[in-house]
Amino acid sequence: MNRQNQGQSREGASINTPATASVPTVIRVAVPVPLARQFDYGLPAELPTPAVGGRVRVPFAGRNLVGICMQLDPADAHDKLKPVTEVIDTEPALTDELFELAGWMADYYLHPIGEVLATMLPAQIRRGAVLRIAREESWVATGHTGDLKRAPRQASLLEVIRSGTGATTRSLYDLGYTRSIITALAGKGLIRKGSAPDDDAPMTPHAALETGPTPTGDQANALQALQALGGGFQPALLEGITGSGKTEIYLRLIERVLADSRQALVLVPEIALTPQTLARFEARFGTDGAVGTLHSNLTDAERAQTWLKCRAGQIRVIIGTRSAVLAPFRNLGLIVVDEEHDGSFKQQDGLRYSARDVAVKRAQGLGIGLLLGSATPSLETLHNANRGRYAHVSLQQRAGGARPPDFYLLDIRGHTLHHGLSNDLVRAVRSHLERDSQVLVFLNRRGYAPSYLCAACGWQSQCASCDTRMTLHQRPKVLVCHHCGRREPVIDACGNCGAAAMMAVGVGTQRTEEGLAELFPGVPLIRVDSDTTRTQRQLESQLADIHQSERAILLGTQMLAKGHHFPRVTLVAVINADGGFLSADFRAPERTAQLITQVAGRAGRAQAPGEVWIQTYQPDNQLLRSLIEQGYPGFAQQELAVRESAGLPPYRPMALIRSESADATSALQFLQSLPPALPGDLEVLGPAPAPIARVADRHRYQLMVLADNRSVLHAGLARLRPPARANLRWSLDIDPYDTF
Ligand code: ADP
Ligand code: ZN
Ligand code: ZN
């Protein structure tokens, strides 16, 4: 792969430009195509000189693509060059910092620079839109007074405008004021249109609106320790149990950064970016645009505008999901990664980056602080803390004074289960409900039953396109493949022997819902999984129902486990803890322990103490025991020892090469052809079929590569020159999260 010029800094580019050639005639462009090289184009004399880091439109394989100008007049340019079609930017679209970060990402993830750069730009800007912030109409009070006694709406509008700084028309509509009320007030000379902020104005300190609660002793110690780290690059792990007040710590650190005229970036998992999260930040830092969000539910225009406002320094705090780690900042002063262990920070296709790891790199490049927060830190982060690379600060008490829940293991070997519930568990649920508390039942499997099989011959309903079982769903009654989405009618007669003996085996949330409804008639029962809850709004309305009732049973998948506070829940019931500890994926125990700890953290957050009951067929499982007896920190240290002796991450870096094809032989042969090119100091495992060997009629294989350190791994992988195969898709995943 030719990556000589990848990530070249702008300074580097200007050094390469001969001083005499004041008007360049050739430029080198990174084009968004899956090729790890850059392309040279002729610059017609009538076009302006593009900025290095600016966008240009160029012909490529019969199309016109927007690429990024990487270099002016490269010394080794070809003679015959196609001409640039359009110069879009004479100023860089990407900041120097992001330009360099892109180069690092291309090298680290072994991904084409043109695609990395394209990933950094919001869709509109990637397509060539102008870099201009849309001016929103806003209003300020003139200071004149008038008699509004008979116009109470106008009076209240005036109050609203007086109390803020630059209310936009849209925000006033949101508060219920109409255009005619606004015009009437403006007609009386009491308000006028505000002036647009100036992009180039120096950034000013941004003061917090309120101070927040007095820190607890624990929080005060943590704050002191974090502040003692100083202003430069020093990553810190903030390990704090659920409800210990980590968010409060973030808010206070951000407050200082903003007071220093700098900006802050807060990365959160997709599921945690709720209106409540935003409201909490806005209550502290203002509703007038100082806080911006970046997530997958924005329109292209919204995303582009937020990106531009952040780049201009108008937005002071960005709260965003994975891709927000690539947002441009004018003066970034702090990055917080909340729930840093969460798998959603790892992109699972295309440029397979980890937003957490990119955040570390970015903070290092900028020489700024980085805070990784979690109740259940990833083993990677704990390992870095253990060996002193990251500071390690803990919060051990709950902020509201509630105490952590008590854990009980329920041995269900030989027990009869009612829709997944043992009698002991049912009794526990009943006694909590009788005390007018809420109960949370956790089952990480949706549908009615994961298996539909014949009692006479054992035949199972399988997906025709995947190597998986069909999941039985009720209401509507249908068999669904959770991997490819195939739906089939439910058959009554066995597909093999014809006996009318088909039965549902195992439990999913629909089935447990049925059982709970029978056992506890009249108790409000709310199920939250991706079948009942497709949108954030649906989730919000379900949560509102939960908060309104006294007694209630909440039943759900991991959608319930993260981020939300259920102050009335005193019992958390985990239907089955075993699957995760037995899976073939080396990260499965870690993920399961995190999930159980996170769900457990929903219990007893207010005054009432909480209990966590866990059903298991493996009461002696060492990992489960250490989790129950020593808590997550004890589990984590034990699991780290397992990883070390197995030579797995975080002790040795890993990469996964995946291939898939409609034809099993091509997929396998492709991976078999790779190892000869890999140096002997790499440990190569496979190729082997992926754990689910066929999905949607495509056969999948994988090759695992491990090395003793990163430079060995990268040097080895960089030598891969896979042959082009038309009928095959393949990918390289550095630091894979899922080994599926
Ligand atoms: P975490 O992010 O660790 O789950 P939060 O910051 O959300 O914890 O705090 C949990 C709850 O405790 C929130 O309702 C928060 O408002 C409250 N809280 C946090 N710090 C304090 C404090 N110092 N005094 C009183 N309440 C606090
Ligand atoms: Zn049969
Ligand atoms: Zn399928």
GROMACS .gro file of N, CA and C in nm, residues 594-689:
model
  288
  594GLN      N    1  -2.053  -0.683   3.240
  594GLN     CA    2  -2.087  -0.541   3.231
  594GLN      C    3  -2.238  -0.523   3.227
  595LEU      N    4  -2.302  -0.607   3.148
  595LEU     CA    5  -2.447  -0.595   3.132
  595LEU      C    6  -2.518  -0.624   3.264
  596ILE      N    7  -2.478  -0.732   3.332
  596ILE     CA    8  -2.543  -0.766   3.459
  596ILE      C    9  -2.520  -0.654   3.561
  597THR      N   10  -2.397  -0.602   3.566
  597THR     CA   11  -2.369  -0.496   3.661
  597THR      C   12  -2.449  -0.370   3.628
  598GLN      N   13  -2.461  -0.341   3.500
  598GLN     CA   14  -2.538  -0.224   3.460
  598GLN      C   15  -2.687  -0.239   3.493
  599VAL      N   16  -2.742  -0.357   3.467
  599VAL     CA   17  -2.884  -0.377   3.501
  599VAL      C   18  -2.902  -0.370   3.651
  600ALA      N   19  -2.809  -0.433   3.723
  600ALA     CA   20  -2.818  -0.433   3.869
  600ALA      C   21  -2.818  -0.290   3.922
  601GLY      N   22  -2.746  -0.203   3.852
  601GLY     CA   23  -2.737  -0.064   3.894
  601GLY      C   24  -2.868   0.011   3.884
  602ARG      N   25  -2.968  -0.048   3.818
  602ARG     CA   26  -3.099   0.017   3.811
  602ARG      C   27  -3.173   0.002   3.942
  603ALA      N   28  -3.131  -0.092   4.027
  603ALA     CA   29  -3.208  -0.123   4.148
  603ALA      C   30  -3.173  -0.029   4.262
  604GLY      N   31  -3.278   0.012   4.336
  604GLY     CA   32  -3.259   0.083   4.461
  604GLY      C   33  -3.181   0.211   4.448
  605ARG      N   34  -3.215   0.290   4.350
  605ARG     CA   35  -3.139   0.412   4.332
  605ARG      C   36  -3.185   0.521   4.427
  606ALA      N   37  -3.308   0.511   4.477
  606ALA     CA   38  -3.353   0.616   4.568
  606ALA      C   39  -3.338   0.567   4.712
  607GLN      N   40  -3.442   0.577   4.790
  607GLN     CA   41  -3.429   0.544   4.933
  607GLN      C   42  -3.431   0.393   4.959
  608ALA      N   43  -3.522   0.323   4.887
  608ALA     CA   44  -3.536   0.180   4.916
  608ALA      C   45  -3.413   0.103   4.868
  609PRO      N   46  -3.358   0.013   4.952
  609PRO     CA   47  -3.242  -0.066   4.910
  609PRO      C   48  -3.282  -0.165   4.800
  610GLY      N   49  -3.188  -0.206   4.722
  610GLY     CA   50  -3.220  -0.293   4.609
  610GLY      C   51  -3.166  -0.434   4.626
  611GLU      N   52  -3.232  -0.527   4.556
  611GLU     CA   53  -3.185  -0.665   4.552
  611GLU      C   54  -3.172  -0.706   4.406
  612VAL      N   55  -3.071  -0.790   4.380
  612VAL     CA   56  -3.054  -0.842   4.245
  612VAL      C   57  -3.053  -0.994   4.253
  613TRP      N   58  -3.147  -1.058   4.184
  613TRP     CA   59  -3.155  -1.204   4.184
  613TRP      C   60  -3.117  -1.254   4.046
  614ILE      N   61  -3.027  -1.350   4.045
  614ILE     CA   62  -2.977  -1.399   3.916
  614ILE      C   63  -3.002  -1.549   3.905
  615GLN      N   64  -3.080  -1.590   3.807
  615GLN     CA   65  -3.105  -1.733   3.785
  615GLN      C   66  -2.990  -1.792   3.705
  616THR      N   67  -2.944  -1.908   3.748
  616THR     CA   68  -2.834  -1.971   3.674
  616THR      C   69  -2.841  -2.124   3.683
  617TYR      N   70  -2.801  -2.188   3.576
  617TYR     CA   71  -2.782  -2.334   3.578
  617TYR      C   72  -2.639  -2.367   3.618
  618GLN      N   73  -2.557  -2.265   3.637
  618GLN     CA   74  -2.415  -2.287   3.666
  618GLN      C   75  -2.372  -2.207   3.789
  619PRO      N   76  -2.429  -2.242   3.903
  619PRO     CA   77  -2.400  -2.162   4.023
  619PRO      C   78  -2.253  -2.164   4.061
  620ASP      N   79  -2.177  -2.259   4.007
  620ASP     CA   80  -2.035  -2.265   4.044
  620ASP      C   81  -1.945  -2.202   3.939
  621ASN      N   82  -2.003  -2.146   3.835
  621ASN     CA   83  -1.921  -2.080   3.734
  621ASN      C   84  -1.832  -1.974   3.801
  622GLN      N   85  -1.701  -1.989   3.779
  622GLN     CA   86  -1.604  -1.908   3.849
  622GLN      C   87  -1.622  -1.758   3.820
  623LEU      N   88  -1.650  -1.728   3.696
  623LEU     CA   89  -1.663  -1.587   3.659
  623LEU      C   90  -1.787  -1.524   3.722
  624LEU      N   91  -1.897  -1.601   3.719
  624LEU     CA   92  -2.020  -1.551   3.778
  624LEU      C   93  -2.001  -1.531   3.929
  625ARG      N   94  -1.935  -1.627   3.992
  625ARG     CA   95  -1.911  -1.616   4.136
  625ARG      C   96  -1.826  -1.494   4.170
  626SER      N   97  -1.721  -1.474   4.092
  626SER     CA   98  -1.635  -1.360   4.127
  626SER      C   99  -1.710  -1.229   4.105
  627LEU      N  100  -1.799  -1.228   4.007
  627LEU     CA  101  -1.879  -1.107   3.985
  627LEU      C  102  -1.971  -1.080   4.105
  628ILE      N  103  -2.035  -1.186   4.154
  628ILE     CA  104  -2.128  -1.170   4.266
  628ILE      C  105  -2.054  -1.137   4.395
  629GLU      N  106  -1.942  -1.209   4.417
  629GLU     CA  107  -1.875  -1.197   4.546
  629GLU      C  108  -1.784  -1.075   4.555
  630GLN      N  109  -1.718  -1.045   4.445
  630GLN     CA  110  -1.622  -0.933   4.452
  630GLN      C  111  -1.664  -0.813   4.371
  631GLY      N  112  -1.776  -0.824   4.304
  631GLY     CA  113  -1.821  -0.712   4.223
  631GLY      C  114  -1.742  -0.704   4.093
  632TYR      N  115  -1.777  -0.606   4.011
  632TYR     CA  116  -1.712  -0.596   3.880
  632TYR      C  117  -1.560  -0.581   3.888
  633PRO      N  118  -1.507  -0.499   3.983
  633PRO     CA  119  -1.361  -0.484   3.986
  633PRO      C  120  -1.289  -0.618   4.009
  634GLY      N  121  -1.344  -0.701   4.096
  634GLY     CA  122  -1.283  -0.832   4.122
  634GLY      C  123  -1.292  -0.922   4.000
  635PHE      N  124  -1.410  -0.921   3.938
  635PHE     CA  125  -1.428  -0.999   3.815
  635PHE      C  126  -1.325  -0.955   3.711
  636ALA      N  127  -1.311  -0.825   3.696
  636ALA     CA  128  -1.227  -0.771   3.588
  636ALA      C  129  -1.081  -0.814   3.606
  637GLN      N  130  -1.032  -0.809   3.730
  637GLN     CA  131  -0.892  -0.846   3.751
  637GLN      C  132  -0.873  -0.995   3.722
  638GLN      N  133  -0.972  -1.075   3.757
  638GLN     CA  134  -0.963  -1.219   3.729
  638GLN      C  135  -0.966  -1.246   3.578
  639GLU      N  136  -1.054  -1.176   3.510
  639GLU     CA  137  -1.066  -1.197   3.365
  639GLU      C  138  -0.941  -1.145   3.293
  640LEU      N  139  -0.881  -1.039   3.347
  640LEU     CA  140  -0.755  -0.990   3.289
  640LEU      C  141  -0.648  -1.099   3.296
  641ALA      N  142  -0.646  -1.169   3.409
  641ALA     CA  143  -0.546  -1.277   3.424
  641ALA      C  144  -0.571  -1.386   3.320
  642VAL      N  145  -0.699  -1.415   3.295
  642VAL     CA  146  -0.733  -1.515   3.193
  642VAL      C  147  -0.682  -1.470   3.056
  643ARG      N  148  -0.706  -1.343   3.025
  643ARG     CA  149  -0.664  -1.291   2.895
  643ARG      C  150  -0.511  -1.295   2.882
  644GLU      N  151  -0.445  -1.263   2.992
  644GLU     CA  152  -0.300  -1.260   2.985
  644GLU      C  153  -0.246  -1.399   2.958
  645SER      N  154  -0.301  -1.498   3.029
  645SER     CA  155  -0.244  -1.632   3.008
  645SER      C  156  -0.282  -1.688   2.871
  646ALA      N  157  -0.393  -1.638   2.814
  646ALA     CA  158  -0.431  -1.685   2.680
  646ALA      C  159  -0.365  -1.602   2.570
  647GLY      N  160  -0.292  -1.499   2.608
  647GLY     CA  161  -0.226  -1.415   2.507
  647GLY      C  162  -0.323  -1.336   2.422
  648LEU      N  163  -0.432  -1.291   2.484
  648LEU     CA  164  -0.536  -1.219   2.411
  648LEU      C  165  -0.534  -1.070   2.448
  649PRO      N  166  -0.606  -0.985   2.372
  649PRO     CA  167  -0.617  -0.845   2.411
  649PRO      C  168  -0.670  -0.835   2.553
  650PRO      N  169  -0.631  -0.738   2.633
  650PRO     CA  170  -0.548  -0.624   2.594
  650PRO      C  171  -0.397  -0.651   2.604
  651TYR      N  172  -0.357  -0.777   2.626
  651TYR     CA  173  -0.214  -0.804   2.641
  651TYR      C  174  -0.144  -0.813   2.507
  652ARG      N  175  -0.217  -0.860   2.407
  652ARG     CA  176  -0.160  -0.863   2.272
  652ARG      C  177  -0.263  -0.805   2.177
  653PRO      N  178  -0.223  -0.724   2.081
  653PRO     CA  179  -0.319  -0.667   1.987
  653PRO      C  180  -0.369  -0.772   1.889
  654MET      N  181  -0.492  -0.752   1.844
  654MET     CA  182  -0.557  -0.849   1.755
  654MET      C  183  -0.614  -0.779   1.633
  655ALA      N  184  -0.617  -0.850   1.522
  655ALA     CA  185  -0.690  -0.805   1.405
  655ALA      C  186  -0.769  -0.924   1.352
  656LEU      N  187  -0.880  -0.894   1.289
  656LEU     CA  188  -0.962  -1.000   1.232
  656LEU      C  189  -0.984  -0.969   1.085
  657ILE      N  190  -0.954  -1.067   1.001
  657ILE     CA  191  -0.981  -1.050   0.859
  657ILE      C  192  -1.102  -1.136   0.827
  658ARG      N  193  -1.205  -1.074   0.776
  658ARG     CA  194  -1.328  -1.148   0.745
  658ARG      C  195  -1.348  -1.154   0.594
  659SER      N  196  -1.405  -1.266   0.548
  659SER     CA  197  -1.441  -1.273   0.407
  659SER      C  198  -1.581  -1.330   0.398
  660GLU      N  199  -1.656  -1.289   0.298
  660GLU     CA  200  -1.787  -1.348   0.276
  660GLU      C  201  -1.819  -1.351   0.129
  661SER      N  202  -1.887  -1.458   0.091
  661SER     CA  203  -1.918  -1.476  -0.050
  661SER      C  204  -2.037  -1.571  -0.062
  662ALA      N  205  -2.108  -1.559  -0.173
  662ALA     CA  206  -2.217  -1.653  -0.199
  662ALA      C  207  -2.160  -1.794  -0.216
  663ASP      N  208  -2.032  -1.799  -0.249
  663ASP     CA  209  -1.968  -1.927  -0.274
  663ASP      C  210  -1.867  -1.956  -0.162
  664ALA      N  211  -1.894  -2.062  -0.086
  664ALA     CA  212  -1.814  -2.090   0.033
  664ALA      C  213  -1.666  -2.110  -0.002
  665THR      N  214  -1.638  -2.177  -0.113
  665THR     CA  215  -1.499  -2.206  -0.147
  665THR      C  216  -1.420  -2.078  -0.171
  666SER      N  217  -1.478  -1.981  -0.244
  666SER     CA  218  -1.402  -1.858  -0.268
  666SER      C  219  -1.372  -1.787  -0.138
  667ALA      N  220  -1.471  -1.783  -0.048
  667ALA     CA  221  -1.450  -1.712   0.078
  667ALA      C  222  -1.337  -1.776   0.157
  668LEU      N  223  -1.335  -1.908   0.159
  668LEU     CA  224  -1.231  -1.979   0.233
  668LEU      C  225  -1.094  -1.965   0.165
  669GLN      N  226  -1.093  -1.986   0.033
  669GLN     CA  227  -0.965  -1.981  -0.038
  669GLN      C  228  -0.899  -1.844  -0.030
  670PHE      N  229  -0.983  -1.741  -0.030
  670PHE     CA  230  -0.929  -1.606  -0.019
  670PHE      C  231  -0.847  -1.593   0.110
  671LEU      N  232  -0.903  -1.638   0.220
  671LEU     CA  233  -0.830  -1.626   0.347
  671LEU      C  234  -0.710  -1.720   0.351
  672GLN      N  235  -0.723  -1.835   0.288
  672GLN     CA  236  -0.608  -1.927   0.285
  672GLN      C  237  -0.491  -1.869   0.208
  673SER      N  238  -0.521  -1.779   0.114
  673SER     CA  239  -0.414  -1.723   0.031
  673SER      C  240  -0.334  -1.615   0.104
  674LEU      N  241  -0.386  -1.567   0.219
  674LEU     CA  242  -0.320  -1.453   0.284
  674LEU      C  243  -0.198  -1.488   0.370
  675PRO      N  244  -0.205  -1.590   0.455
  675PRO     CA  245  -0.096  -1.612   0.550
  675PRO      C  246   0.045  -1.617   0.491
  676PRO      N  247   0.067  -1.672   0.370
  676PRO     CA  248   0.204  -1.675   0.318
  676PRO      C  249   0.268  -1.537   0.311
  677ALA      N  250   0.185  -1.432   0.294
  677ALA     CA  251   0.241  -1.298   0.285
  677ALA      C  252   0.269  -1.239   0.423
  678LEU      N  253   0.218  -1.304   0.528
  678LEU     CA  254   0.234  -1.247   0.661
  678LEU      C  255   0.364  -1.295   0.724
  679PRO      N  256   0.436  -1.205   0.791
  679PRO     CA  257   0.563  -1.245   0.852
  679PRO      C  258   0.543  -1.345   0.965
  680GLY      N  259   0.649  -1.419   0.995
  680GLY     CA  260   0.640  -1.527   1.091
  680GLY      C  261   0.619  -1.483   1.235
  681ASP      N  262   0.643  -1.354   1.264
  681ASP     CA  263   0.625  -1.312   1.404
  681ASP      C  264   0.479  -1.281   1.436
  682LEU      N  265   0.389  -1.304   1.342
  682LEU     CA  266   0.246  -1.291   1.371
  682LEU      C  267   0.190  -1.428   1.404
  683GLU      N  268   0.099  -1.431   1.499
  683GLU     CA  269   0.028  -1.557   1.525
  683GLU      C  270  -0.102  -1.554   1.444
  684VAL      N  271  -0.117  -1.651   1.356
  684VAL     CA  272  -0.233  -1.653   1.268
  684VAL      C  273  -0.321  -1.772   1.305
  685LEU      N  274  -0.447  -1.746   1.336
  685LEU     CA  275  -0.540  -1.852   1.373
  685LEU      C  276  -0.648  -1.861   1.266
  686GLY      N  277  -0.662  -1.977   1.206
  686GLY     CA  278  -0.762  -1.993   1.102
  686GLY      C  279  -0.697  -2.004   0.966
  687PRO      N  280  -0.773  -1.986   0.858
  687PRO     CA  281  -0.913  -1.943   0.857
  687PRO      C  282  -1.008  -2.050   0.912
  688ALA      N  283  -1.117  -1.998   0.969
  688ALA     CA  284  -1.220  -2.084   1.024
  688ALA      C  285  -1.355  -2.023   0.987
  689PRO      N  286  -1.459  -2.105   0.984
  689PRO     CA  287  -1.592  -2.047   0.959
  689PRO      C  288  -1.626  -1.948   1.070
   0.00000   0.00000   0.00000
